[in-house]
Amino acid sequence: MIRKHSITLHGHRTSLSLEDEFWAELNAIATARAIPLAGLISEIDDIRDADSNLSSALRLYVLAWLKSTAATPPEGRDGDREAADAGAR
């Protein structure tokens, strides 16, 4: 199910619509990286293309993160940010 989430980015409120599964994965990624969820979303917002929307950028980031961790041995899955960041661009 798609849900609307309200968050504060760089001092202003915004909302995004995201499927529950993507929201859960974003929370898991934030936990794996030991950063707040708002911080992760803010990072993704900062690196996304200006002509893409935030919800799409979040989905692409999750996809890139999952693909990068699937290709990495379990002991190396503690935060391969560069691969995930590249997927969000």
PDB file of N, CA and C in Angstrom:
ATOM      1  N   MET A   1       0.830  -1.173   0.000  1.00  0.00           N
ATOM      2  CA  MET A   1       0.000   0.000   0.000  1.00  0.00           C
ATOM      3  C   MET A   1       0.884   1.249   0.000  1.00  0.00           C
ATOM      4  N   ILE A   2       0.506   2.225  -0.773  1.00  0.00           N
ATOM      5  CA  ILE A   2       1.228   3.491  -0.811  1.00  0.00           C
ATOM      6  C   ILE A   2       0.702   4.389   0.299  1.00  0.00           C
ATOM      7  N   ARG A   3       1.626   4.965   1.065  1.00  0.00           N
ATOM      8  CA  ARG A   3       1.253   5.880   2.155  1.00  0.00           C
ATOM      9  C   ARG A   3       1.966   7.209   1.959  1.00  0.00           C
ATOM     10  N   LYS A   4       1.328   8.258   2.420  1.00  0.00           N
ATOM     11  CA  LYS A   4       1.922   9.584   2.387  1.00  0.00           C
ATOM     12  C   LYS A   4       2.658   9.810   3.710  1.00  0.00           C
ATOM     13  N   HIS A   5       3.879  10.313   3.608  1.00  0.00           N
ATOM     14  CA  HIS A   5       4.711  10.597   4.780  1.00  0.00           C
ATOM     15  C   HIS A   5       5.098  12.068   4.744  1.00  0.00           C
ATOM     16  N   SER A   6       5.001  12.734   5.886  1.00  0.00           N
ATOM     17  CA  SER A   6       5.428  14.127   6.001  1.00  0.00           C
ATOM     18  C   SER A   6       6.756  14.162   6.741  1.00  0.00           C
ATOM     19  N   ILE A   7       7.716  14.872   6.175  1.00  0.00           N
ATOM     20  CA  ILE A   7       9.042  14.978   6.776  1.00  0.00           C
ATOM     21  C   ILE A   7       9.536  16.410   6.651  1.00  0.00           C
ATOM     22  N   THR A   8      10.562  16.735   7.423  1.00  0.00           N
ATOM     23  CA  THR A   8      11.209  18.040   7.330  1.00  0.00           C
ATOM     24  C   THR A   8      12.576  17.857   6.695  1.00  0.00           C
ATOM     25  N   LEU A   9      12.804  18.545   5.584  1.00  0.00           N
ATOM     26  CA  LEU A   9      14.092  18.523   4.887  1.00  0.00           C
ATOM     27  C   LEU A   9      14.626  19.931   4.810  1.00  0.00           C
ATOM     28  N   HIS A  10      15.800  20.118   5.337  1.00  0.00           N
ATOM     29  CA  HIS A  10      16.461  21.424   5.277  1.00  0.00           C
ATOM     30  C   HIS A  10      15.552  22.542   5.802  1.00  0.00           C
ATOM     31  N   GLY A  11      14.830  22.224   6.875  1.00  0.00           N
ATOM     32  CA  GLY A  11      14.015  23.237   7.539  1.00  0.00           C
ATOM     33  C   GLY A  11      12.632  23.469   6.961  1.00  0.00           C
ATOM     34  N   HIS A  12      12.246  22.746   5.921  1.00  0.00           N
ATOM     35  CA  HIS A  12      10.888  22.929   5.403  1.00  0.00           C
ATOM     36  C   HIS A  12      10.169  21.583   5.326  1.00  0.00           C
ATOM     37  N   ARG A  13       8.868  21.625   5.580  1.00  0.00           N
ATOM     38  CA  ARG A  13       8.054  20.413   5.546  1.00  0.00           C
ATOM     39  C   ARG A  13       7.746  20.025   4.103  1.00  0.00           C
ATOM     40  N   THR A  14       7.795  18.747   3.856  1.00  0.00           N
ATOM     41  CA  THR A  14       7.421  18.221   2.551  1.00  0.00           C
ATOM     42  C   THR A  14       6.755  16.872   2.768  1.00  0.00           C
ATOM     43  N   SER A  15       6.088  16.405   1.766  1.00  0.00           N
ATOM     44  CA  SER A  15       5.475  15.087   1.884  1.00  0.00           C
ATOM     45  C   SER A  15       5.888  14.244   0.688  1.00  0.00           C
ATOM     46  N   LEU A  16       5.836  12.958   0.887  1.00  0.00           N
ATOM     47  CA  LEU A  16       6.165  12.023  -0.178  1.00  0.00           C
ATOM     48  C   LEU A  16       5.239  10.823  -0.051  1.00  0.00           C
ATOM     49  N   SER A  17       5.021  10.160  -1.159  1.00  0.00           N
ATOM     50  CA  SER A  17       4.207   8.952  -1.172  1.00  0.00           C
ATOM     51  C   SER A  17       5.106   7.780  -1.503  1.00  0.00           C
ATOM     52  N   LEU A  18       5.029   6.749  -0.675  1.00  0.00           N
ATOM     53  CA  LEU A  18       5.929   5.614  -0.839  1.00  0.00           C
ATOM     54  C   LEU A  18       5.238   4.337  -0.365  1.00  0.00           C
ATOM     55  N   GLU A  19       5.500   3.262  -1.085  1.00  0.00           N
ATOM     56  CA  GLU A  19       4.969   1.969  -0.693  1.00  0.00           C
ATOM     57  C   GLU A  19       5.561   1.558   0.658  1.00  0.00           C
ATOM     58  N   ASP A  20       4.759   0.816   1.440  1.00  0.00           N
ATOM     59  CA  ASP A  20       5.207   0.369   2.761  1.00  0.00           C
ATOM     60  C   ASP A  20       6.523  -0.394   2.688  1.00  0.00           C
ATOM     61  N   GLU A  21       6.689  -1.212   1.663  1.00  0.00           N
ATOM     62  CA  GLU A  21       7.906  -2.015   1.534  1.00  0.00           C
ATOM     63  C   GLU A  21       9.147  -1.142   1.349  1.00  0.00           C
ATOM     64  N   PHE A  22       9.033  -0.086   0.560  1.00  0.00           N
ATOM     65  CA  PHE A  22      10.167   0.823   0.382  1.00  0.00           C
ATOM     66  C   PHE A  22      10.445   1.598   1.663  1.00  0.00           C
ATOM     67  N   TRP A  23       9.395   1.993   2.365  1.00  0.00           N
ATOM     68  CA  TRP A  23       9.560   2.716   3.633  1.00  0.00           C
ATOM     69  C   TRP A  23      10.292   1.825   4.638  1.00  0.00           C
ATOM     70  N   ALA A  24       9.909   0.558   4.705  1.00  0.00           N
ATOM     71  CA  ALA A  24      10.563  -0.381   5.617  1.00  0.00           C
ATOM     72  C   ALA A  24      12.039  -0.558   5.255  1.00  0.00           C
ATOM     73  N   GLU A  25      12.341  -0.654   3.958  1.00  0.00           N
ATOM     74  CA  GLU A  25      13.737  -0.798   3.536  1.00  0.00           C
ATOM     75  C   GLU A  25      14.549   0.456   3.847  1.00  0.00           C
ATOM     76  N   LEU A  26      13.949   1.634   3.673  1.00  0.00           N
ATOM     77  CA  LEU A  26      14.659   2.868   4.033  1.00  0.00           C
ATOM     78  C   LEU A  26      15.012   2.870   5.519  1.00  0.00           C
ATOM     79  N   ASN A  27      14.078   2.442   6.350  1.00  0.00           N
ATOM     80  CA  ASN A  27      14.353   2.348   7.787  1.00  0.00           C
ATOM     81  C   ASN A  27      15.477   1.364   8.066  1.00  0.00           C
ATOM     82  N   ALA A  28      15.480   0.228   7.380  1.00  0.00           N
ATOM     83  CA  ALA A  28      16.527  -0.770   7.563  1.00  0.00           C
ATOM     84  C   ALA A  28      17.890  -0.229   7.118  1.00  0.00           C
ATOM     85  N   ILE A  29      17.911   0.499   6.023  1.00  0.00           N
ATOM     86  CA  ILE A  29      19.168   1.092   5.537  1.00  0.00           C
ATOM     87  C   ILE A  29      19.687   2.118   6.533  1.00  0.00           C
ATOM     88  N   ALA A  30      18.806   2.961   7.034  1.00  0.00           N
ATOM     89  CA  ALA A  30      19.212   3.962   8.023  1.00  0.00           C
ATOM     90  C   ALA A  30      19.790   3.269   9.259  1.00  0.00           C
ATOM     91  N   THR A  31      19.149   2.202   9.687  1.00  0.00           N
ATOM     92  CA  THR A  31      19.649   1.444  10.838  1.00  0.00           C
ATOM     93  C   THR A  31      21.014   0.831  10.531  1.00  0.00           C
ATOM     94  N   ALA A  32      21.159   0.233   9.351  1.00  0.00           N
ATOM     95  CA  ALA A  32      22.433  -0.379   8.964  1.00  0.00           C
ATOM     96  C   ALA A  32      23.550   0.648   8.898  1.00  0.00           C
ATOM     97  N   ARG A  33      23.209   1.857   8.487  1.00  0.00           N
ATOM     98  CA  ARG A  33      24.215   2.919   8.386  1.00  0.00           C
ATOM     99  C   ARG A  33      24.358   3.708   9.681  1.00  0.00           C
ATOM    100  N   ALA A  34      23.535   3.387  10.669  1.00  0.00           N
ATOM    101  CA  ALA A  34      23.556   4.050  11.981  1.00  0.00           C
ATOM    102  C   ALA A  34      23.334   5.555  11.862  1.00  0.00           C
ATOM    103  N   ILE A  35      22.361   5.932  11.022  1.00  0.00           N
ATOM    104  CA  ILE A  35      21.990   7.332  10.882  1.00  0.00           C
ATOM    105  C   ILE A  35      20.473   7.444  11.014  1.00  0.00           C
ATOM    106  N   PRO A  36      19.974   8.625  11.384  1.00  0.00           N
ATOM    107  CA  PRO A  36      18.524   8.797  11.461  1.00  0.00           C
ATOM    108  C   PRO A  36      17.887   8.688  10.073  1.00  0.00           C
ATOM    109  N   LEU A  37      16.666   8.219  10.029  1.00  0.00           N
ATOM    110  CA  LEU A  37      15.949   8.112   8.763  1.00  0.00           C
ATOM    111  C   LEU A  37      15.879   9.468   8.073  1.00  0.00           C
ATOM    112  N   ALA A  38      15.614  10.521   8.830  1.00  0.00           N
ATOM    113  CA  ALA A  38      15.545  11.862   8.238  1.00  0.00           C
ATOM    114  C   ALA A  38      16.873  12.252   7.599  1.00  0.00           C
ATOM    115  N   GLY A  39      17.982  11.840   8.213  1.00  0.00           N
ATOM    116  CA  GLY A  39      19.292  12.125   7.642  1.00  0.00           C
ATOM    117  C   GLY A  39      19.512  11.398   6.332  1.00  0.00           C
ATOM    118  N   LEU A  40      19.081  10.140   6.269  1.00  0.00           N
ATOM    119  CA  LEU A  40      19.204   9.370   5.040  1.00  0.00           C
ATOM    120  C   LEU A  40      18.374   9.999   3.929  1.00  0.00           C
ATOM    121  N   ILE A  41      17.140  10.344   4.235  1.00  0.00           N
ATOM    122  CA  ILE A  41      16.272  10.956   3.226  1.00  0.00           C
ATOM    123  C   ILE A  41      16.845  12.289   2.771  1.00  0.00           C
ATOM    124  N   SER A  42      17.401  13.041   3.683  1.00  0.00           N
ATOM    125  CA  SER A  42      18.022  14.323   3.336  1.00  0.00           C
ATOM    126  C   SER A  42      19.214  14.121   2.398  1.00  0.00           C
ATOM    127  N   GLU A  43      20.040  13.098   2.667  1.00  0.00           N
ATOM    128  CA  GLU A  43      21.165  12.791   1.777  1.00  0.00           C
ATOM    129  C   GLU A  43      20.679  12.460   0.367  1.00  0.00           C
ATOM    130  N   ILE A  44      19.656  11.628   0.297  1.00  0.00           N
ATOM    131  CA  ILE A  44      19.117  11.226  -1.002  1.00  0.00           C
ATOM    132  C   ILE A  44      18.546  12.439  -1.727  1.00  0.00           C
ATOM    133  N   ASP A  45      17.877  13.296  -0.987  1.00  0.00           N
ATOM    134  CA  ASP A  45      17.327  14.523  -1.575  1.00  0.00           C
ATOM    135  C   ASP A  45      18.438  15.396  -2.145  1.00  0.00           C
ATOM    136  N   ASP A  46      19.553  15.468  -1.436  1.00  0.00           N
ATOM    137  CA  ASP A  46      20.677  16.303  -1.871  1.00  0.00           C
ATOM    138  C   ASP A  46      21.344  15.799  -3.150  1.00  0.00           C
ATOM    139  N   ILE A  47      21.328  14.483  -3.379  1.00  0.00           N
ATOM    140  CA  ILE A  47      22.049  13.942  -4.534  1.00  0.00           C
ATOM    141  C   ILE A  47      21.150  13.640  -5.727  1.00  0.00           C
ATOM    142  N   ARG A  48      19.845  13.768  -5.559  1.00  0.00           N
ATOM    143  CA  ARG A  48      18.952  13.415  -6.674  1.00  0.00           C
ATOM    144  C   ARG A  48      18.990  14.472  -7.763  1.00  0.00           C
ATOM    145  N   ASP A  49      18.665  14.047  -8.977  1.00  0.00           N
ATOM    146  CA  ASP A  49      18.564  14.976 -10.097  1.00  0.00           C
ATOM    147  C   ASP A  49      17.457  15.984  -9.823  1.00  0.00           C
ATOM    148  N   ALA A  50      17.683  17.207 -10.238  1.00  0.00           N
ATOM    149  CA  ALA A  50      16.707  18.268  -9.995  1.00  0.00           C
ATOM    150  C   ALA A  50      15.365  17.995 -10.665  1.00  0.00           C
ATOM    151  N   ASP A  51      15.374  17.240 -11.752  1.00  0.00           N
ATOM    152  CA  ASP A  51      14.124  16.981 -12.460  1.00  0.00           C
ATOM    153  C   ASP A  51      13.452  15.671 -12.045  1.00  0.00           C
ATOM    154  N   SER A  52      13.967  15.004 -11.004  1.00  0.00           N
ATOM    155  CA  SER A  52      13.311  13.793 -10.503  1.00  0.00           C
ATOM    156  C   SER A  52      12.591  14.121  -9.201  1.00  0.00           C
ATOM    157  N   ASN A  53      11.557  13.345  -8.891  1.00  0.00           N
ATOM    158  CA  ASN A  53      10.868  13.623  -7.630  1.00  0.00           C
ATOM    159  C   ASN A  53      11.474  12.788  -6.507  1.00  0.00           C
ATOM    160  N   LEU A  54      11.238  13.226  -5.295  1.00  0.00           N
ATOM    161  CA  LEU A  54      11.864  12.597  -4.138  1.00  0.00           C
ATOM    162  C   LEU A  54      11.434  11.149  -3.969  1.00  0.00           C
ATOM    163  N   SER A  55      10.166  10.852  -4.150  1.00  0.00           N
ATOM    164  CA  SER A  55       9.692   9.471  -3.991  1.00  0.00           C
ATOM    165  C   SER A  55      10.423   8.532  -4.945  1.00  0.00           C
ATOM    166  N   SER A  56      10.586   8.935  -6.184  1.00  0.00           N
ATOM    167  CA  SER A  56      11.311   8.113  -7.156  1.00  0.00           C
ATOM    168  C   SER A  56      12.770   7.954  -6.760  1.00  0.00           C
ATOM    169  N   ALA A  57      13.392   9.028  -6.303  1.00  0.00           N
ATOM    170  CA  ALA A  57      14.790   8.955  -5.880  1.00  0.00           C
ATOM    171  C   ALA A  57      14.958   7.993  -4.708  1.00  0.00           C
ATOM    172  N   LEU A  58      14.000   7.980  -3.796  1.00  0.00           N
ATOM    173  CA  LEU A  58      14.069   7.062  -2.658  1.00  0.00           C
ATOM    174  C   LEU A  58      13.956   5.608  -3.131  1.00  0.00           C
ATOM    175  N   ARG A  59      13.053   5.358  -4.052  1.00  0.00           N
ATOM    176  CA  ARG A  59      12.901   4.002  -4.581  1.00  0.00           C
ATOM    177  C   ARG A  59      14.182   3.540  -5.285  1.00  0.00           C
ATOM    178  N   LEU A  60      14.769   4.417  -6.078  1.00  0.00           N
ATOM    179  CA  LEU A  60      16.003   4.065  -6.787  1.00  0.00           C
ATOM    180  C   LEU A  60      17.152   3.826  -5.819  1.00  0.00           C
ATOM    181  N   TYR A  61      17.208   4.610  -4.753  1.00  0.00           N
ATOM    182  CA  TYR A  61      18.250   4.420  -3.748  1.00  0.00           C
ATOM    183  C   TYR A  61      18.111   3.048  -3.092  1.00  0.00           C
ATOM    184  N   VAL A  62      16.885   2.699  -2.703  1.00  0.00           N
ATOM    185  CA  VAL A  62      16.639   1.393  -2.084  1.00  0.00           C
ATOM    186  C   VAL A  62      17.034   0.277  -3.048  1.00  0.00           C
ATOM    187  N   LEU A  63      16.639   0.390  -4.293  1.00  0.00           N
ATOM    188  CA  LEU A  63      16.985  -0.622  -5.291  1.00  0.00           C
ATOM    189  C   LEU A  63      18.499  -0.765  -5.413  1.00  0.00           C
ATOM    190  N   ALA A  64      19.199   0.349  -5.526  1.00  0.00           N
ATOM    191  CA  ALA A  64      20.659   0.302  -5.655  1.00  0.00           C
ATOM    192  C   ALA A  64      21.300  -0.299  -4.408  1.00  0.00           C
ATOM    193  N   TRP A  65      20.789   0.057  -3.244  1.00  0.00           N
ATOM    194  CA  TRP A  65      21.324  -0.485  -1.987  1.00  0.00           C
ATOM    195  C   TRP A  65      21.148  -2.007  -1.961  1.00  0.00           C
ATOM    196  N   LEU A  66      19.952  -2.467  -2.266  1.00  0.00           N
ATOM    197  CA  LEU A  66      19.688  -3.905  -2.238  1.00  0.00           C
ATOM    198  C   LEU A  66      20.524  -4.647  -3.266  1.00  0.00           C
ATOM    199  N   LYS A  67      20.681  -4.071  -4.455  1.00  0.00           N
ATOM    200  CA  LYS A  67      21.509  -4.709  -5.478  1.00  0.00           C
ATOM    201  C   LYS A  67      22.964  -4.769  -5.034  1.00  0.00           C
ATOM    202  N   SER A  68      23.450  -3.713  -4.411  1.00  0.00           N
ATOM    203  CA  SER A  68      24.852  -3.694  -3.993  1.00  0.00           C
ATOM    204  C   SER A  68      25.096  -4.659  -2.838  1.00  0.00           C
ATOM    205  N   THR A  69      24.138  -4.802  -1.942  1.00  0.00           N
ATOM    206  CA  THR A  69      24.333  -5.724  -0.826  1.00  0.00           C
ATOM    207  C   THR A  69      24.142  -7.167  -1.260  1.00  0.00           C
ATOM    208  N   ALA A  70      23.340  -7.410  -2.288  1.00  0.00           N
ATOM    209  CA  ALA A  70      23.159  -8.766  -2.794  1.00  0.00           C
ATOM    210  C   ALA A  70      24.427  -9.277  -3.462  1.00  0.00           C
ATOM    211  N   ALA A  71      25.231  -8.370  -3.993  1.00  0.00           N
ATOM    212  CA  ALA A  71      26.459  -8.744  -4.695  1.00  0.00           C
ATOM    213  C   ALA A  71      27.667  -8.732  -3.769  1.00  0.00           C
ATOM    214  N   THR A  72      27.463  -8.371  -2.496  1.00  0.00           N
ATOM    215  CA  THR A  72      28.555  -8.246  -1.546  1.00  0.00           C
ATOM    216  C   THR A  72      28.479  -9.372  -0.519  1.00  0.00           C
ATOM    217  N   PRO A  73      29.599  -9.982  -0.180  1.00  0.00           N
ATOM    218  CA  PRO A  73      29.578 -10.999   0.876  1.00  0.00           C
ATOM    219  C   PRO A  73      29.002 -10.410   2.161  1.00  0.00           C
ATOM    220  N   PRO A  74      28.326 -11.197   2.975  1.00  0.00           N
ATOM    221  CA  PRO A  74      27.654 -10.685   4.178  1.00  0.00           C
ATOM    222  C   PRO A  74      28.535  -9.846   5.087  1.00  0.00           C
ATOM    223  N   GLU A  75      29.815 -10.174   5.230  1.00  0.00           N
ATOM    224  CA  GLU A  75      30.665  -9.389   6.127  1.00  0.00           C
ATOM    225  C   GLU A  75      30.926  -7.982   5.599  1.00  0.00           C
ATOM    226  N   GLY A  76      30.640  -7.708   4.326  1.00  0.00           N
ATOM    227  CA  GLY A  76      30.863  -6.385   3.752  1.00  0.00           C
ATOM    228  C   GLY A  76      29.599  -5.571   3.597  1.00  0.00           C
ATOM    229  N   ARG A  77      28.506  -5.990   4.200  1.00  0.00           N
ATOM    230  CA  ARG A  77      27.221  -5.323   4.005  1.00  0.00           C
ATOM    231  C   ARG A  77      26.925  -4.253   5.046  1.00  0.00           C
ATOM    232  N   ASP A  78      27.904  -3.593   5.558  1.00  0.00           N
ATOM    233  CA  ASP A  78      27.647  -2.638   6.626  1.00  0.00           C
ATOM    234  C   ASP A  78      27.526  -1.199   6.156  1.00  0.00           C
ATOM    235  N   GLY A  79      27.374  -0.942   4.882  1.00  0.00           N
ATOM    236  CA  GLY A  79      27.165   0.439   4.470  1.00  0.00           C
ATOM    237  C   GLY A  79      27.870   0.826   3.205  1.00  0.00           C
ATOM    238  N   ASP A  80      27.680   0.124   2.149  1.00  0.00           N
ATOM    239  CA  ASP A  80      28.289   0.467   0.867  1.00  0.00           C
ATOM    240  C   ASP A  80      27.527   1.636   0.261  1.00  0.00           C
ATOM    241  N   ARG A  81      27.728   2.809   0.809  1.00  0.00           N
ATOM    242  CA  ARG A  81      26.968   3.988   0.445  1.00  0.00           C
ATOM    243  C   ARG A  81      27.218   4.439  -0.991  1.00  0.00           C
ATOM    244  N   GLU A  82      28.454   4.315  -1.429  1.00  0.00           N
ATOM    245  CA  GLU A  82      28.784   4.824  -2.769  1.00  0.00           C
ATOM    246  C   GLU A  82      27.965   4.137  -3.840  1.00  0.00           C
ATOM    247  N   ALA A  83      27.818   2.845  -3.771  1.00  0.00           N
ATOM    248  CA  ALA A  83      27.032   2.123  -4.782  1.00  0.00           C
ATOM    249  C   ALA A  83      25.578   2.544  -4.717  1.00  0.00           C
ATOM    250  N   ALA A  84      25.035   2.707  -3.529  1.00  0.00           N
ATOM    251  CA  ALA A  84      23.651   3.122  -3.385  1.00  0.00           C
ATOM    252  C   ALA A  84      23.469   4.576  -3.822  1.00  0.00           C
ATOM    253  N   ASP A  85      24.430   5.423  -3.485  1.00  0.00           N
ATOM    254  CA  ASP A  85      24.348   6.828  -3.904  1.00  0.00           C
ATOM    255  C   ASP A  85      24.340   6.943  -5.417  1.00  0.00           C
ATOM    256  N   ALA A  86      25.150   6.150  -6.082  1.00  0.00           N
ATOM    257  CA  ALA A  86      25.210   6.202  -7.542  1.00  0.00           C
ATOM    258  C   ALA A  86      23.869   5.827  -8.150  1.00  0.00           C
ATOM    259  N   GLY A  87      23.167   4.902  -7.543  1.00  0.00           N
ATOM    260  CA  GLY A  87      21.871   4.485  -8.060  1.00  0.00           C
ATOM    261  C   GLY A  87      20.795   5.530  -7.885  1.00  0.00           C
ATOM    262  N   ALA A  88      20.960   6.433  -6.952  1.00  0.00           N
ATOM    263  CA  ALA A  88      19.948   7.464  -6.710  1.00  0.00           C
ATOM    264  C   ALA A  88      20.127   8.671  -7.611  1.00  0.00           C
ATOM    265  N   ARG A  89      21.187   8.707  -8.371  1.00  0.00           N
ATOM    266  CA  ARG A  89      21.423   9.864  -9.250  1.00  0.00           C
ATOM    267  C   ARG A  89      20.703   9.751 -10.546  1.00  0.00           C
TER     268      ARG A  89
END
